[in-house]
PDB file of C-alpha atoms in Angstrom:
ATOM      1  CA  MET A 261       1.757  -1.045  -4.480  1.00  0.00           C
ATOM      2  CA  ARG A 262       0.189  -3.733  -6.582  1.00  0.00           C
ATOM      3  CA  ARG A 263      -2.496  -3.887  -3.513  1.00  0.00           C
ATOM      4  CA  ALA A 264      -3.185   0.169  -4.110  1.00  0.00           C
ATOM      5  CA  ILE A 265      -3.366  -1.373  -7.713  1.00  0.00           C
ATOM      6  CA  GLU A 266      -6.021  -3.933  -6.242  1.00  0.00           C
ATOM      7  CA  LEU A 267      -7.483  -0.903  -4.686  1.00  0.00           C
ATOM      8  CA  SER A 268      -7.702   1.634  -7.783  1.00  0.00           C
ATOM      9  CA  ARG A 269      -9.613  -1.019  -9.296  1.00  0.00           C
ATOM     10  CA  TYR A 270     -12.227  -1.856  -7.196  1.00  0.00           C
ATOM     11  CA  ALA A 271     -12.325   1.558  -7.030  1.00  0.00           C
ATOM     12  CA  VAL A 272     -13.703   1.412 -10.297  1.00  0.00           C
ATOM     13  CA  SER A 273     -15.743  -1.712 -10.280  1.00  0.00           C
ATOM     14  CA  GLN A 274     -17.957  -0.271  -7.544  1.00  0.00           C
ATOM     15  CA  GLY A 275     -18.691   2.904  -9.202  1.00  0.00           C
ATOM     16  CA  ASP A 276     -17.176   4.783  -6.003  1.00  0.00           C
ATOM     17  CA  GLY A 277     -15.050   7.245  -7.772  1.00  0.00           C
ATOM     18  CA  GLY A 278     -12.086   7.589  -9.836  1.00  0.00           C
ATOM     19  CA  PRO A 279      -9.510   4.662 -10.345  1.00  0.00           C
ATOM     20  CA  PHE A 280      -7.242   5.843  -7.229  1.00  0.00           C
ATOM     21  CA  GLY A 281      -6.537   3.281  -4.061  1.00  0.00           C
ATOM     22  CA  CYS A 282      -3.510   3.535  -1.381  1.00  0.00           C
ATOM     23  CA  VAL A 283      -1.969   1.155   0.928  1.00  0.00           C
ATOM     24  CA  ILE A 284       0.230   2.669   4.080  1.00  0.00           C
ATOM     25  CA  VAL A 285       2.294   0.422   5.664  1.00  0.00           C
ATOM     26  CA  ARG A 286       4.309   0.131   9.178  1.00  0.00           C
ATOM     27  CA  ASP A 287       6.802  -2.053   9.759  1.00  0.00           C
ATOM     28  CA  GLY A 288       5.853  -3.759   7.195  1.00  0.00           C
ATOM     29  CA  GLU A 289       2.182  -4.747   7.150  1.00  0.00           C
ATOM     30  CA  ILE A 290      -0.355  -2.830   5.860  1.00  0.00           C
ATOM     31  CA  ALA A 291      -2.129  -0.070   8.679  1.00  0.00           C
ATOM     32  CA  GLY A 292      -4.532   1.168   6.480  1.00  0.00           C
ATOM     33  CA  GLU A 293      -6.131   1.232   2.300  1.00  0.00           C
ATOM     34  CA  GLY A 294      -8.613   3.234   1.012  1.00  0.00           C
ATOM     35  CA  TRP A 295      -9.798   3.555  -2.206  1.00  0.00           C
ATOM     36  CA  ASN A 296     -11.591   6.762  -4.073  1.00  0.00           C
ATOM     37  CA  ARG A 297     -15.046   6.860  -2.564  1.00  0.00           C
ATOM     38  CA  VAL A 298     -15.793  10.549  -3.657  1.00  0.00           C
ATOM     39  CA  VAL A 299     -18.770   9.685  -5.621  1.00  0.00           C
ATOM     40  CA  GLY A 300     -20.176   6.341  -3.272  1.00  0.00           C
ATOM     41  CA  ARG A 301     -19.605   8.947  -0.565  1.00  0.00           C
ATOM     42  CA  ASN A 302     -20.851  12.134  -1.935  1.00  0.00           C
ATOM     43  CA  ASP A 303     -17.733  13.419  -0.149  1.00  0.00           C
ATOM     44  CA  PRO A 304     -14.800  16.158  -2.379  1.00  0.00           C
ATOM     45  CA  THR A 305     -12.549  14.807   0.829  1.00  0.00           C
ATOM     46  CA  ALA A 306     -12.940  10.485   0.127  1.00  0.00           C
ATOM     47  CA  HIS A 307      -9.803  10.130  -1.778  1.00  0.00           C
ATOM     48  CA  GLY A 308      -7.863   6.439  -1.515  1.00  0.00           C
ATOM     49  CA  GLU A 309      -4.596   8.554   0.310  1.00  0.00           C
ATOM     50  CA  MET A 310      -7.574  10.658   3.001  1.00  0.00           C
ATOM     51  CA  GLU A 311      -9.585   7.242   3.015  1.00  0.00           C
ATOM     52  CA  ALA A 312      -6.341   5.336   3.809  1.00  0.00           C
ATOM     53  CA  ILE A 313      -5.039   7.805   6.510  1.00  0.00           C
ATOM     54  CA  ARG A 314      -8.383   7.290   8.448  1.00  0.00           C
ATOM     55  CA  ASP A 315      -8.311   3.743   8.332  1.00  0.00           C
ATOM     56  CA  ALA A 316      -4.451   3.824   9.625  1.00  0.00           C
ATOM     57  CA  SER A 317      -5.543   6.405  11.973  1.00  0.00           C
ATOM     58  CA  GLY A 318      -8.440   4.363  13.321  1.00  0.00           C
ATOM     59  CA  ARG A 319      -6.590   0.481  13.646  1.00  0.00           C
ATOM     60  CA  LEU A 320      -3.143   2.215  15.391  1.00  0.00           C
ATOM     61  CA  GLY A 321      -4.577   4.484  17.716  1.00  0.00           C
ATOM     62  CA  THR A 322      -3.162   7.380  16.861  1.00  0.00           C
ATOM     63  CA  PHE A 323      -3.190  10.789  14.672  1.00  0.00           C
ATOM     64  CA  GLU A 324       0.654  10.802  13.897  1.00  0.00           C
ATOM     65  CA  LEU A 325       1.440   7.755  11.017  1.00  0.00           C
ATOM     66  CA  LYS A 326       5.688   8.605  11.669  1.00  0.00           C
ATOM     67  CA  GLY A 327       6.825   4.902  10.821  1.00  0.00           C
ATOM     68  CA  CYS A 328       4.310   4.559   8.239  1.00  0.00           C
ATOM     69  CA  ASP A 329       5.280   4.397   3.857  1.00  0.00           C
ATOM     70  CA  LEU A 330       2.456   5.300   1.383  1.00  0.00           C
ATOM     71  CA  TYR A 331       1.822   3.242  -1.098  1.00  0.00           C
ATOM     72  CA  THR A 332      -0.829   5.150  -3.562  1.00  0.00           C
ATOM     73  CA  SER A 333      -1.403   4.372  -7.284  1.00  0.00           C
ATOM     74  CA  ALA A 334      -1.211   7.900  -8.508  1.00  0.00           C
ATOM     75  CA  GLN A 335       0.770  10.937  -7.102  1.00  0.00           C
ATOM     76  CA  PRO A 336      -1.050  12.402  -4.790  1.00  0.00           C
ATOM     77  CA  CYS A 337      -3.311  16.106  -4.928  1.00  0.00           C
ATOM     78  CA  PRO A 338      -2.560  18.933  -2.780  1.00  0.00           C
ATOM     79  CA  MET A 339      -5.339  17.856  -0.268  1.00  0.00           C
ATOM     80  CA  CYS A 340      -3.810  14.139  -0.055  1.00  0.00           C
ATOM     81  CA  LEU A 341      -0.441  15.556   0.240  1.00  0.00           C
ATOM     82  CA  ALA A 342      -0.732  18.139   2.545  1.00  0.00           C
ATOM     83  CA  ALA A 343      -2.633  15.475   4.476  1.00  0.00           C
ATOM     84  CA  ILE A 344       0.409  12.734   4.685  1.00  0.00           C
ATOM     85  CA  TYR A 345       2.444  15.772   6.448  1.00  0.00           C
ATOM     86  CA  TRP A 346      -0.360  16.474   8.900  1.00  0.00           C
ATOM     87  CA  ALA A 347      -0.142  12.715   9.610  1.00  0.00           C
ATOM     88  CA  ARG A 348       4.017  12.973   9.353  1.00  0.00           C
ATOM     89  CA  ILE A 349       4.422   9.437   6.787  1.00  0.00           C
ATOM     90  CA  ASP A 350       7.604   8.929   6.465  1.00  0.00           C
ATOM     91  CA  ARG A 351       7.435   8.082   2.671  1.00  0.00           C
ATOM     92  CA  VAL A 352       5.931   8.186  -0.561  1.00  0.00           C
ATOM     93  CA  PHE A 353       5.912   5.458  -3.459  1.00  0.00           C
ATOM     94  CA  TYR A 354       2.963   6.292  -6.116  1.00  0.00           C
ATOM     95  CA  GLY A 355       2.432   4.788  -9.625  1.00  0.00           C
ATOM     96  CA  ASN A 356       0.585   7.500 -11.775  1.00  0.00           C
ATOM     97  CA  THR A 357       2.032  10.523 -12.113  1.00  0.00           C
ATOM     98  CA  VAL A 358      -0.570  14.351 -11.966  1.00  0.00           C
ATOM     99  CA  GLU A 359       0.534  13.936 -15.813  1.00  0.00           C
ATOM    100  CA  ASP A 360      -1.262  10.893 -16.641  1.00  0.00           C
ATOM    101  CA  ALA A 361      -4.034  11.439 -13.654  1.00  0.00           C
ATOM    102  CA  ALA A 362      -4.765  14.907 -16.006  1.00  0.00           C
ATOM    103  CA  ALA A 363      -5.098  12.400 -19.205  1.00  0.00           C
ATOM    104  CA  ILE A 364      -8.038  11.127 -18.640  1.00  0.00           C
ATOM    105  CA  GLY A 365      -9.404  13.715 -16.594  1.00  0.00           C
ATOM    106  CA  PHE A 366      -8.322  14.403 -13.016  1.00  0.00           C
ATOM    107  CA  ASP A 367      -6.489  17.529 -13.574  1.00  0.00           C
ATOM    108  CA  ASP A 368      -5.806  19.186  -9.906  1.00  0.00           C
ATOM    109  CA  VAL A 369      -2.429  21.551 -11.848  1.00  0.00           C
ATOM    110  CA  ALA A 370      -5.071  24.270 -11.388  1.00  0.00           C
ATOM    111  CA  ILE A 371      -5.245  23.557  -7.590  1.00  0.00           C
ATOM    112  CA  ARG A 372      -1.559  23.660  -7.552  1.00  0.00           C
ATOM    113  CA  GLU A 373      -1.223  26.516  -8.684  1.00  0.00           C
ATOM    114  CA  GLU A 374      -3.848  27.879  -6.245  1.00  0.00           C
ATOM    115  CA  VAL A 375      -2.796  26.929  -3.153  1.00  0.00           C
ATOM    116  CA  VAL A 376       0.986  28.739  -4.177  1.00  0.00           C
ATOM    117  CA  ARG A 377      -0.616  32.057  -4.630  1.00  0.00           C
ATOM    118  CA  PRO A 378      -1.713  34.972  -1.951  1.00  0.00           C
ATOM    119  CA  PRO A 379      -4.533  34.197  -0.420  1.00  0.00           C
ATOM    120  CA  GLY A 380      -6.107  37.823  -1.916  1.00  0.00           C
ATOM    121  CA  ASP A 381      -4.992  36.373  -5.232  1.00  0.00           C
ATOM    122  CA  ARG A 382      -7.107  33.506  -5.127  1.00  0.00           C
ATOM    123  CA  THR A 383     -10.279  32.604  -7.315  1.00  0.00           C
ATOM    124  CA  ILE A 384     -11.803  31.760  -4.051  1.00  0.00           C
ATOM    125  CA  PRO A 385     -12.548  34.609  -1.657  1.00  0.00           C
ATOM    126  CA  GLU A 386     -11.227  34.157   1.350  1.00  0.00           C
ATOM    127  CA  VAL A 387     -12.116  37.009   4.086  1.00  0.00           C
ATOM    128  CA  PRO A 388     -11.059  37.778   7.542  1.00  0.00           C
ATOM    129  CA  LEU A 389     -13.886  37.827  10.162  1.00  0.00           C
ATOM    130  CA  LEU A 390     -14.232  38.352  14.327  1.00  0.00           C
ATOM    131  CA  ARG A 391     -10.179  37.725  14.303  1.00  0.00           C
ATOM    132  CA  ASP A 392     -10.111  39.202  18.219  1.00  0.00           C
ATOM    133  CA  GLU A 393     -12.725  37.142  19.268  1.00  0.00           C
ATOM    134  CA  ALA A 394     -11.053  33.339  17.305  1.00  0.00           C
ATOM    135  CA  ASN A 395      -7.749  35.031  18.542  1.00  0.00           C
ATOM    136  CA  GLU A 396      -9.101  34.255  22.357  1.00  0.00           C
ATOM    137  CA  VAL A 397      -9.444  30.748  21.509  1.00  0.00           C
ATOM    138  CA  PHE A 398      -6.149  30.500  20.212  1.00  0.00           C
ATOM    139  CA  ARG A 399      -4.499  32.650  23.542  1.00  0.00           C
ATOM    140  CA  THR A 400      -6.810  29.869  25.918  1.00  0.00           C
ATOM    141  CA  PHE A 401      -5.672  26.973  23.763  1.00  0.00           C
ATOM    142  CA  ALA A 402      -2.006  27.608  23.683  1.00  0.00           C
ATOM    143  CA  ALA A 403      -2.331  28.944  27.694  1.00  0.00           C
ATOM    144  CA  ASP A 404      -3.292  25.347  28.842  1.00  0.00           C
ATOM    145  CA  PRO A 405       0.104  23.684  29.142  1.00  0.00           C
ATOM    146  CA  ASP A 406      -1.487  19.901  28.580  1.00  0.00           C
ATOM    147  CA  ARG A 407      -3.204  20.498  25.291  1.00  0.00           C
ATOM    148  CA  VAL A 408      -2.490  17.742  22.932  1.00  0.00           C
ATOM    149  CA  ARG A 409       0.357  19.044  20.649  1.00  0.00           C
ATOM    150  CA  TYR A 410       0.621  17.681  17.008  1.00  0.00           C
TER     151      TYR A 410
END
């Protein structure tokens, strides 16, 4: 956790983005780390957790991070939390809370509320389009016995 906090300080010192750092650990060793680089990369997905997941996946050569723990300087936002589940990370440890982040201007409460609403009730419209054509690709994928399952 201290390394995650150190990375959050580094993010601030570099002007890369918000004060967020993250470390992923497997078997007591750092497998990946990252800090918020939203501003530095002009990438709204470059949160500390996302960067650490990308780093760990690259180092370990796998998209599945079972057996790993994630240490983050602040409670993950909805995007990062979803990525943590996709990566199959075992546990999450965090320093600052969602409320602490909101107190300094990083209020993701609106996003947390938005993602649980039905698609038709969200502020960003979600419009179905060309479902039949898109579904052809799904059927092809599902029929492939050699596809990688995740």
